[in-house]
Amino acid sequence: MDIENIKRRTDKAEDEVKLLTELFNKLKSSVSNGNGAEVCMENASDEFTDLITLNTKLKHRLAILKRALLEEKEKSAGDTMENILDSLSQLFISAVARAYPDIPDPPVPLTTSSAPQFGDYQCNAAMPITQLLKAQGIKVSPRDVATRIKENLDNSGLIEKIEIAGPGFLNVWISRKHCQSLLTKILTKGVLPPPQPRKLKIVIDFSSPNIAKEMHVGHLRSTIIGESIARLLEYLGHDVERVNHIGDWGTQFGMLIAHLQDKYPNYKTESPPLSTLMHFYKEAKVRFDTDEVFKKRAYESVVKLQAGDPEYTQAWQLICDVSRKENQMVYDRLGVRLTERGESFYQSRMEVLVKELKERGLLEEDDKRFIMWGKNKDLIPFTIVKSDGGFTYDTSDMATIRYRIEESKADWIIYVVDMGQATHFVVLNSCAEKAGWLNPSKVRVDFVGFGVVLGEDKKKFKTRSGESVRLVELLDEGLKKALDTLKAKGRDQVLSATELQEAQEAVAYGCIKYADLSHNRVNDYVFSFDKMLEDKGNTAVYLLYAYTRICSIARNANITVSELEQAANTIPVAITHEKEWKLAKVLLRFPEVLTKITRELYVHTLCEYLYEIACTFTEFYDCCYCIEKDTNTGEVKKVHMDRLLLTEATARVMKQCFNILGLNTVSRM
């Protein structure tokens, strides 16, 4: 039995007990008031007995359900990491429900405290609850409300102490002993994800280049952001389908094949290289726009392709294959995994979709084309069928969302697309709802929009000739710049050839990814290798260096990871010193950060957290010696194993953050 099911049954049983108690009290009051007209004493006695019996049974069932819920939580906690903020929230929500059962869904805001003197977390429920009570005609001070909430809190090993401050703030200090056990779990069981209510089927649509065109800088953000979100959701235990919705269908292929027939006689058996295909595509576009005879041939080619003509299908497949191979080389370098499912996949489904929408009267004829309005007619309509009878991106996307909901059985669909397409996806959702395929209460759909990559001149990032920067060239330039940076620091003198190459790739690809991910995705950002490769501030280079330094501390003490894991079974992690405790609390916010990102889908939050870990570790390391050495000989005199355990926990949490962001770490840099 899963946790959510038990919780639902427990909540229902609690409601029934509450209702019976209210009935019991009303009946008791009626009898004590001598209300014989409403209920006679004999009947009242029978009703009392029945209510008491029923209430006893319900309370017994409730106790069994609560025990089962606790057992399930303990079982699931074995392979998850506790989200302290969620645990505290549940404690306070329960306390408020007990203290004020007549207030439906009261707000219970809980935040991390701004300063140590105000505790570790703060519950600010008292003031909004005071206002809700005031609306019911009940006058009470926020401080009195806070006191009542505090009195109704369950005894928990998570909370050390609670103080009421100011007008009614509840300042919470969490238990150091409890946190120490969570840190030990990181060392003995690894960095585990926070618990999830249930496993979801998630379809994430990202990257999506066009066939017959090389990937350029415009594909960078979708690919990097989409990959990171997919990694996060997979880490949380969901069933994630990573879809590359490539542009591999439509008029452009009829146009290209018609041009290849004239310029490249071997087109049936051999596709030209991708760079040549791009050149041919530009030529074909010019002919399509200026030559009516060619335009007619292009449309005829599209018809033959969509009808499955073997000659045209073979030529199209060859074009797709050469593009696919080139794109895969970019994905391999970036460590990106995708399942290709292009627009061509939905051709037969588009035909069925158009027929059904016409039959249901959901399409409106407009100047020889067929359009569809969404639920909100203030928006623009979708063009489902063009005036020439062809389909559009609107048709394809409608068939796609239907496929994902009805055939892929998605619980959650995510589109990682540039901000310029925001309106399109609002209309898509509206039309899908109107068609009856999308029920927002059952399927979550998110448009993850992002801004533009700018050059250092603050204009759209392009080459000197005005072309979009090819992604391959960008990655090659990154490798060159990274190697120059490493050599300038003399790393080529201390690293082996293999180690130097690993460091070069980790820095090059890492800095490109991190520069993108560390910015709020809705904003444009300036692409600058010089800033990316700085070893100070919130950059990939600084963080990768910090990680390798942290990993080297135990190595310098001749302590292996295996020895640290064994020591964790008997030695508590250091949390006595102020800086030790500060670092411990930052590390234990890991599940909280992931939960926030899952809710909002802003990956820069994880970058900010990773940087906070590195800065907090520096504070700890400057104040707390992990290893003491002889100043004359340099020999290790003393090893503080409890601090080395905290150091190892830090490295592990950082490593998991890097994994989610798609950055590779190296042992030496």
XYZ file of C-alpha atoms in Angstrom:
669
model
C 0.000 0.000 0.000
C 1.581 3.356 -1.009
C 1.989 6.349 1.317
C -0.485 8.558 -0.563
C -3.223 5.913 -0.352
C -2.668 5.381 3.387
C -2.597 9.144 3.945
C -5.910 9.595 2.125
C -7.530 6.846 4.210
C -6.030 8.303 7.416
C -7.358 11.795 6.627
C -10.805 10.331 5.885
C -10.813 8.409 9.185
C -9.776 11.552 11.091
C -12.634 13.482 9.467
C -15.103 10.745 10.424
C -13.875 10.708 14.051
C -14.181 14.501 14.161
C -17.731 14.367 12.740
C -18.823 11.670 15.181
C -17.373 13.634 18.089
C -19.384 16.684 17.023
C -22.581 14.584 16.777
C -21.860 13.040 20.181
C -21.424 16.488 21.765
C -24.615 17.812 20.141
C -26.594 14.813 21.374
C -25.121 15.134 24.850
C -25.959 18.846 24.919
C -29.509 18.170 23.750
C -30.101 15.628 26.547
C -28.514 17.728 29.272
C -30.740 20.658 28.269
C -33.810 18.474 28.798
C -34.831 18.775 25.153
C -37.333 15.948 25.351
C -39.201 17.084 22.258
C -36.191 16.313 20.121
C -34.882 13.163 21.712
C -36.240 11.016 24.500
C -33.915 9.647 27.182
C -34.397 6.029 26.123
C -33.542 6.713 22.482
C -30.703 8.982 23.578
C -29.193 6.157 25.582
C -29.241 3.876 22.543
C -27.769 6.575 20.301
C -25.039 7.278 22.870
C -24.103 3.601 22.933
C -24.062 3.349 19.118
C -21.967 6.503 18.764
C -19.485 5.396 21.410
C -19.117 1.973 19.749
C -18.717 3.466 16.273
C -16.278 6.101 17.517
C -14.181 3.455 19.290
C -14.003 1.368 16.091
C -13.046 4.419 14.033
C -10.337 5.448 16.488
C -8.963 1.910 16.417
C -8.930 1.977 12.600
C -7.313 5.410 12.683
C -4.575 4.152 15.010
C -3.861 1.221 12.642
C -3.712 3.564 9.630
C -1.400 5.993 11.420
C 0.901 3.126 12.370
C 0.881 1.877 8.757
C 1.612 5.400 7.512
C 4.569 5.696 9.892
C 5.912 2.295 8.817
C 5.611 3.207 5.120
C 7.384 6.521 5.723
C 10.186 4.787 7.614
C 10.478 2.177 4.847
C 10.619 4.800 2.084
C 13.033 6.921 4.126
C 15.587 4.144 3.715
C 16.226 5.113 0.091
C 15.492 8.840 0.323
C 16.960 11.891 2.042
C 14.695 13.778 4.423
C 13.509 17.198 3.313
C 13.739 19.065 6.623
C 11.582 21.967 5.424
C 8.822 19.547 4.350
C 9.043 17.637 7.642
C 8.738 20.867 9.635
C 5.876 22.049 7.426
C 3.936 18.850 8.103
C 4.481 19.256 11.868
C 3.188 22.827 11.818
C 0.279 22.089 9.462
C -0.869 19.342 11.865
C -0.423 21.639 14.866
C -2.466 24.426 13.239
C -5.199 21.937 12.267
C -5.453 20.803 15.880
C -5.292 24.324 17.294
C -7.802 25.805 14.836
C -9.929 22.999 13.336
C -12.625 25.446 12.176
C -10.294 27.311 9.786
C -10.236 25.574 6.381
C -6.772 25.306 4.783
C -5.049 28.003 6.830
C -1.727 29.337 5.453
C 1.319 27.911 7.235
C 4.356 29.701 5.726
C 7.722 28.307 6.777
C 11.086 29.752 5.740
C 14.763 29.449 6.593
C 15.790 32.076 9.141
C 17.781 35.108 8.084
C 20.179 34.997 11.051
C 21.294 32.350 13.606
C 19.785 34.274 16.558
C 16.357 33.717 15.007
C 16.793 29.958 14.826
C 17.210 27.758 11.775
C 13.645 28.049 10.427
C 10.733 30.372 11.096
C 6.986 29.704 10.994
C 4.958 32.835 10.234
C 1.452 31.382 10.452
C 0.248 33.374 13.469
C -0.474 36.687 11.747
C -2.488 35.376 8.756
C -4.463 33.078 11.095
C -5.198 36.085 13.339
C -6.715 37.853 10.344
C -8.841 34.793 9.458
C -10.123 34.612 13.041
C -10.886 38.330 12.966
C -13.038 37.742 9.862
C -15.001 35.198 11.965
C -15.516 37.796 14.698
C -12.861 36.307 16.988
C -10.368 38.805 18.386
C -7.023 37.350 19.457
C -3.388 38.520 19.316
C -0.870 36.890 16.912
C 1.310 36.016 19.891
C -1.547 34.086 21.509
C -2.112 32.257 18.212
C 1.602 31.383 18.072
C 1.439 30.063 21.641
C -1.519 27.850 20.804
C 0.254 26.483 17.705
C 3.347 25.734 19.779
C 1.256 23.895 22.384
C -0.273 21.678 19.704
C 3.025 20.632 18.078
C 3.853 16.916 18.164
C 6.968 15.915 20.039
C 9.536 15.386 17.298
C 13.154 14.410 17.260
C 13.619 17.007 14.524
C 13.037 20.091 16.716
C 15.532 21.132 19.419
C 13.597 24.157 20.706
C 11.012 26.783 19.684
C 10.768 30.398 20.751
C 8.032 32.934 20.095
C 9.473 36.258 18.992
C 8.052 39.697 18.239
C 4.386 39.800 17.267
C 4.148 36.014 16.862
C 7.040 34.577 14.881
C 7.815 30.963 15.780
C 11.597 30.552 15.646
C 12.673 26.927 15.289
C 16.031 25.381 16.141
C 16.471 21.946 14.581
C 18.078 19.054 16.444
C 21.829 18.728 15.899
C 21.677 15.070 16.791
C 18.993 14.446 14.152
C 21.012 16.333 11.547
C 24.126 14.412 12.490
C 22.337 11.165 11.689
C 21.291 12.565 8.276
C 24.905 13.479 7.491
C 26.027 9.991 8.510
C 23.469 8.557 6.103
C 25.088 10.548 3.250
C 28.379 8.826 4.093
C 26.987 5.317 4.515
C 24.247 5.252 1.861
C 25.166 8.061 -0.539
C 23.374 11.270 -1.496
C 19.778 10.102 -1.845
C 16.909 12.045 -3.436
C 14.055 13.520 -1.389
C 10.898 11.384 -1.105
C 8.307 11.739 -3.882
C 4.535 11.325 -3.452
C 4.475 8.943 -6.438
C 6.399 7.969 -9.549
C 5.341 10.013 -12.574
C 5.549 9.399 -16.311
C 7.181 12.590 -17.624
C 7.728 13.590 -21.248
C 10.300 16.356 -21.689
C 10.613 17.917 -25.138
C 13.940 19.696 -25.721
C 16.711 20.522 -28.208
C 14.597 19.927 -31.374
C 16.909 20.979 -34.240
C 15.813 20.902 -37.877
C 16.927 18.205 -40.294
C 19.263 19.391 -43.117
C 20.565 22.211 -40.907
C 23.560 22.195 -38.579
C 22.943 22.778 -34.891
C 23.798 26.343 -33.927
C 23.977 28.449 -30.781
C 20.183 28.867 -30.894
C 19.860 25.181 -29.936
C 22.281 25.506 -27.017
C 19.908 26.670 -24.290
C 17.101 24.201 -24.995
C 19.593 21.324 -25.082
C 21.446 22.266 -21.890
C 18.417 23.308 -19.807
C 16.352 20.343 -20.999
C 19.130 17.863 -20.224
C 19.547 19.212 -16.698
C 15.805 19.084 -15.929
C 15.655 15.534 -17.314
C 18.606 14.505 -15.112
C 16.932 16.004 -12.049
C 13.618 14.234 -12.646
C 15.365 10.910 -13.337
C 17.363 11.304 -10.128
C 14.093 11.814 -8.239
C 12.955 8.413 -9.519
C 10.448 9.387 -12.203
C 9.985 7.629 -15.544
C 11.373 10.282 -17.896
C 11.010 10.180 -21.678
C 13.506 12.609 -23.273
C 12.075 13.539 -26.683
C 13.871 15.252 -29.549
C 10.951 16.679 -31.547
C 13.020 17.371 -34.652
C 11.777 19.282 -37.693
C 11.898 16.477 -40.259
C 8.675 16.990 -42.227
C 6.859 19.527 -44.342
C 7.291 21.730 -47.407
C 11.031 22.307 -46.895
C 11.757 18.656 -47.707
C 9.803 18.729 -50.946
C 11.703 21.892 -51.798
C 15.082 20.350 -50.930
C 14.457 17.060 -52.777
C 13.311 18.927 -55.906
C 16.521 20.986 -55.796
C 18.698 17.897 -55.222
C 17.142 16.303 -58.316
C 18.679 19.142 -60.349
C 21.963 19.637 -58.493
C 22.879 16.278 -56.959
C 22.012 13.321 -59.228
C 23.054 10.716 -56.622
C 20.435 12.002 -54.147
C 18.550 8.663 -54.219
C 21.481 6.671 -52.845
C 23.810 9.203 -51.251
C 23.182 12.328 -49.246
C 25.681 15.213 -49.439
C 27.466 16.271 -46.234
C 25.410 18.371 -43.832
C 27.299 21.582 -44.635
C 26.557 21.039 -48.352
C 22.932 20.225 -47.563
C 22.624 23.573 -45.788
C 24.024 25.318 -48.865
C 21.566 23.428 -51.087
C 18.721 24.319 -48.720
C 19.477 28.049 -49.034
C 19.584 27.758 -52.822
C 16.300 25.815 -52.829
C 14.633 28.481 -50.674
C 15.619 31.209 -53.127
C 14.227 29.176 -56.035
C 11.039 28.405 -54.091
C 10.441 32.120 -53.447
C 11.199 33.301 -57.013
C 10.442 30.451 -59.432
C 6.752 29.424 -59.712
C 7.584 26.324 -61.784
C 10.033 25.135 -59.133
C 7.552 25.976 -56.394
C 4.964 23.716 -58.065
C 7.535 20.877 -58.309
C 8.385 21.341 -54.643
C 4.722 20.972 -53.628
C 4.385 17.895 -55.850
C 7.445 16.419 -54.104
C 5.831 17.019 -50.706
C 2.686 15.211 -51.805
C 4.732 12.244 -53.039
C 6.773 12.166 -49.831
C 3.683 12.251 -47.615
C 2.055 9.567 -49.801
C 5.040 7.270 -49.114
C 6.562 7.232 -52.615
C 9.656 4.940 -52.236
C 12.018 7.195 -54.218
C 11.151 10.303 -52.230
C 11.032 8.447 -48.918
C 14.527 7.027 -49.527
C 15.950 10.465 -50.373
C 14.285 11.959 -47.279
C 15.662 9.153 -45.090
C 19.217 9.738 -46.365
C 18.933 13.452 -45.572
C 17.673 12.617 -42.058
C 20.466 10.098 -41.472
C 23.297 12.498 -42.307
C 21.769 15.181 -40.056
C 21.180 12.682 -37.274
C 24.820 11.539 -37.279
C 26.135 15.107 -37.145
C 23.745 16.044 -34.335
C 24.659 12.940 -32.341
C 28.333 13.972 -32.337
C 27.333 17.233 -30.637
C 25.100 15.393 -28.137
C 27.917 12.950 -27.319
C 30.312 15.797 -26.566
C 27.762 17.467 -24.295
C 26.734 14.200 -22.602
C 23.118 14.570 -23.755
C 20.698 11.656 -24.233
C 17.583 11.969 -26.384
C 15.032 9.780 -28.138
C 14.212 11.133 -31.574
C 10.545 11.439 -32.444
C 10.157 14.045 -35.168
C 7.178 15.653 -36.810
C 7.034 12.876 -39.431
C 6.080 10.408 -36.696
C 2.709 12.161 -36.303
C 1.679 12.302 -40.010
C -0.964 9.549 -39.780
C -2.138 10.886 -36.416
C -2.561 14.365 -37.906
C -4.843 12.936 -40.588
C -7.018 11.221 -37.972
C -6.991 14.331 -35.774
C -8.205 16.653 -38.561
C -11.013 14.251 -39.499
C -12.178 13.996 -35.870
C -12.028 17.745 -35.221
C -14.084 18.418 -38.362
C -16.679 15.808 -37.394
C -16.976 17.303 -33.908
C -17.464 20.787 -35.320
C -14.354 22.165 -33.619
C -12.844 23.563 -36.834
C -13.967 26.790 -38.446
C -13.466 27.525 -42.161
C -11.621 30.769 -42.762
C -10.558 31.829 -46.290
C -10.147 28.209 -47.485
C -8.218 27.164 -44.381
C -9.487 25.463 -41.235
C -8.766 27.093 -37.891
C -9.449 26.108 -34.289
C -10.112 28.469 -31.405
C -9.133 27.464 -27.900
C -11.272 27.816 -24.801
C -10.214 31.459 -24.602
C -11.190 33.314 -27.793
C -9.039 36.310 -26.791
C -6.070 34.300 -28.049
C -5.142 33.728 -31.684
C -6.555 30.582 -33.335
C -4.544 27.577 -34.494
C -4.349 26.917 -38.247
C -5.054 23.189 -38.447
C -5.350 22.898 -42.262
C -3.787 25.386 -44.691
C -5.640 26.700 -47.730
C -3.683 24.260 -49.929
C -4.799 21.335 -47.726
C -1.435 20.934 -45.960
C -0.796 20.666 -42.240
C 1.108 23.135 -40.039
C 3.195 23.189 -36.869
C -0.106 23.769 -35.070
C -1.482 20.494 -36.448
C 1.693 18.639 -35.553
C 1.766 19.991 -31.996
C -1.895 19.124 -31.468
C -1.251 15.547 -32.615
C 1.855 15.454 -30.411
C 0.174 16.542 -27.174
C -2.665 14.114 -27.816
C -0.187 11.269 -28.396
C 1.694 12.102 -25.206
C -1.457 12.132 -23.094
C -3.441 9.267 -24.621
C -0.704 6.906 -25.859
C 2.383 7.720 -23.783
C 0.143 8.146 -20.697
C 2.124 11.161 -19.505
C 1.385 12.631 -16.079
C 3.556 15.638 -16.842
C 4.664 17.228 -20.137
C 7.504 19.758 -20.280
C 8.403 21.868 -23.310
C 11.844 23.539 -23.178
C 11.466 26.204 -25.857
C 12.482 29.860 -26.323
C 10.298 32.594 -24.836
C 9.215 33.738 -28.299
C 6.919 30.702 -28.534
C 5.109 31.316 -25.245
C 1.829 32.346 -26.887
C 1.883 29.297 -29.156
C 1.967 26.954 -26.160
C -0.771 28.858 -24.326
C -2.976 28.359 -27.402
C -1.885 24.703 -27.661
C -2.988 23.975 -24.092
C -6.239 25.875 -24.609
C -7.085 23.949 -27.797
C -6.106 20.607 -26.224
C -8.422 21.345 -23.292
C -11.257 22.303 -25.643
C -10.760 19.056 -27.586
C -11.053 17.155 -24.305
C -7.568 15.616 -24.375
C -5.925 17.744 -21.702
C -7.305 17.829 -18.177
C -5.014 20.161 -16.158
C -6.094 18.517 -12.903
C -4.694 15.187 -14.159
C -1.831 16.170 -16.488
C 0.657 18.897 -15.649
C 1.983 20.842 -18.666
C 4.885 23.286 -18.313
C 6.320 25.691 -20.852
C 9.956 26.189 -19.816
C 10.817 29.335 -21.740
C 14.276 30.861 -22.020
C 15.907 34.052 -23.316
C 18.407 34.669 -26.101
C 22.181 34.080 -26.113
C 23.869 37.450 -26.738
C 27.333 38.328 -27.953
C 29.561 40.668 -25.955
C 28.093 43.547 -27.987
C 24.742 42.721 -26.276
C 23.244 41.744 -29.638
C 22.087 38.305 -30.757
C 25.134 36.017 -30.832
C 26.228 35.662 -34.477
C 29.365 35.298 -36.592
C 30.925 38.326 -38.313
C 29.088 37.394 -41.501
C 25.776 37.498 -39.629
C 25.270 33.722 -39.519
C 24.264 31.824 -36.371
C 27.325 30.406 -34.607
C 27.656 26.682 -35.286
C 27.545 24.645 -32.093
C 30.507 22.493 -33.182
C 32.661 25.600 -33.629
C 31.582 26.888 -30.225
C 32.596 23.630 -28.516
C 35.938 23.553 -30.367
C 36.662 27.130 -29.303
C 35.785 26.165 -25.725
C 38.324 23.321 -25.786
C 41.047 25.644 -27.069
C 40.321 28.339 -24.463
C 40.147 25.775 -21.642
C 43.529 24.281 -22.585
C 45.099 27.760 -22.740
C 43.717 28.515 -19.269
C 45.032 25.250 -17.792
C 48.486 25.783 -19.340
C 48.600 29.370 -18.064
C 48.171 27.935 -14.555
C 50.935 25.385 -15.181
C 48.578 22.422 -14.949
C 50.205 20.772 -17.964
C 53.352 20.433 -15.827
C 51.667 18.435 -13.046
C 48.942 16.487 -14.865
C 49.437 13.482 -17.101
C 48.340 13.764 -20.745
C 45.135 11.841 -19.940
C 44.422 13.942 -16.844
C 45.028 17.146 -18.806
C 42.579 16.106 -21.526
C 39.952 15.152 -18.939
C 40.416 18.496 -17.195
C 40.287 20.348 -20.522
C 36.957 18.753 -21.512
C 35.482 19.139 -18.018
C 36.345 22.860 -17.977
C 35.392 23.574 -21.616
C 32.001 21.896 -21.692
C 31.357 22.608 -18.024
C 31.895 26.355 -18.365
C 29.610 26.556 -21.433
C 26.838 24.644 -19.643
C 27.231 26.387 -16.296
C 27.254 29.896 -17.803
C 23.851 29.091 -19.289
C 22.357 27.252 -16.312
C 23.536 29.762 -13.681
C 21.413 32.536 -15.244
C 17.679 32.814 -14.713
C 16.492 31.079 -17.870
C 13.863 33.699 -18.782
C 16.568 36.355 -19.169
C 18.970 36.847 -22.074
C 22.632 36.314 -21.198
C 25.957 37.403 -22.671
C 28.190 34.599 -23.934
C 31.794 35.337 -22.942
C 34.532 32.723 -22.702
C 36.681 35.139 -20.667
C 34.012 35.422 -17.947
C 33.162 31.711 -18.105
C 36.782 30.724 -17.511
C 37.342 32.983 -14.509
C 38.407 31.042 -11.423
C 36.610 33.373 -9.014
C 32.921 33.828 -8.325
C 30.015 31.642 -9.347
C 31.676 29.960 -12.349
C 32.180 26.341 -13.362
C 35.973 26.723 -13.152
C 35.867 27.978 -9.554
C 33.451 25.249 -8.471
C 35.305 22.425 -10.234
C 38.572 23.610 -8.655
C 36.856 23.821 -5.258
C 35.548 20.282 -5.634
C 38.965 18.830 -6.531
C 40.548 20.660 -3.564
C 37.929 19.239 -1.188
C 38.537 15.733 -2.541
C 42.301 16.152 -2.037
C 42.054 16.870 1.712
C 41.487 13.254 2.781
C 43.984 12.111 0.129
C 46.659 14.344 1.705
C 45.978 12.608 5.012
C 46.319 9.183 3.313
C 42.687 8.417 4.172
C 40.701 6.504 1.558
C 36.990 6.887 0.838
C 36.466 3.339 2.082
C 38.112 4.223 5.412
C 35.886 7.301 5.713
C 32.771 5.194 5.118
C 33.873 2.732 7.817
C 34.654 5.578 10.230
C 31.164 7.043 9.686
C 29.664 3.985 11.423
C 31.365 4.853 14.705
C 32.443 8.516 14.591
C 29.819 11.285 14.596
C 30.216 13.987 11.934
C 31.641 17.245 13.309
C 28.922 19.854 13.985
C 30.117 21.454 17.250
C 31.922 24.512 15.884
C 29.751 27.343 14.518
C 31.242 26.929 11.009
C 30.806 23.136 11.098
C 27.143 23.529 11.992
C 26.611 26.208 9.326
C 28.072 23.903 6.633
C 26.024 20.936 7.883
C 22.768 22.888 7.609
C 23.621 24.033 4.072
C 24.308 20.441 2.983
C 21.035 19.213 4.472
C 19.077 21.760 2.431
C 19.860 19.683 -0.691
C 16.415 17.950 -0.801
C 14.706 21.294 -0.147
C 16.495 22.887 -3.122
C 15.593 20.004 -5.458
C 11.948 20.141 -4.386
C 11.856 23.878 -5.117
C 13.355 23.366 -8.596
C 10.881 20.569 -9.348
C 8.055 22.931 -8.473
C 9.355 25.970 -10.408
C 11.765 24.487 -13.035
C 14.431 27.174 -12.574
C 17.772 25.363 -12.640
C 19.842 28.425 -11.680
C 18.618 27.776 -8.117
C 20.836 24.671 -8.026
C 23.825 26.691 -9.298
C 23.315 29.254 -6.543
C 23.101 26.441 -3.985
C 26.285 24.799 -5.298
C 28.124 28.119 -5.017
C 26.773 28.558 -1.469
C 28.175 25.138 -0.517
C 31.622 26.068 -1.883
C 31.669 29.430 -0.060
C 30.417 27.932 3.218
C 33.009 25.159 2.994
C 35.759 27.768 2.594
C 34.549 29.466 5.802
C 34.642 26.103 7.599
C 38.066 25.111 6.241
C 39.624 28.465 7.176
C 38.471 28.096 10.791
C 38.528 24.349 11.412
C 41.671 22.288 10.791
C 40.960 18.893 9.251
C 44.632 17.891 9.271
C 47.409 19.245 11.484
C 50.929 19.065 10.071
C 54.382 19.604 11.489
C 55.446 23.071 10.321
C 59.052 21.926 9.832
C 58.697 18.512 8.216
C 55.202 18.789 6.723
C 54.303 15.411 8.201
C 50.754 14.796 9.372
C 50.596 15.050 13.181
C 46.866 14.778 13.733
C 43.802 13.919 11.640
C 40.384 15.217 12.736
C 38.332 12.357 11.369
C 34.985 13.939 12.330
C 35.841 16.976 10.172
C 37.081 14.791 7.335
C 33.653 13.130 7.422
C 32.010 16.548 7.016
C 34.428 17.252 4.159
C 33.506 13.989 2.418
C 29.775 14.719 2.845
C 30.383 18.110 1.207
C 32.163 16.525 -1.762
C 29.347 14.026 -2.230
C 26.575 16.627 -2.250
C 28.579 18.820 -4.652
C 29.188 15.813 -6.908
C 25.453 15.090 -7.097
C 24.744 18.734 -7.949
C 27.311 18.535 -10.758
C 25.682 15.324 -12.023
C 22.267 16.978 -12.216
C 23.720 20.006 -14.009
C 25.511 17.720 -16.469
C 29.045 18.790 -15.480
C 31.834 16.218 -15.338
C 34.204 16.334 -12.382
C 37.831 15.205 -12.317
C 39.932 13.980 -9.403
C 42.809 16.332 -10.241
C 42.825 19.698 -11.978
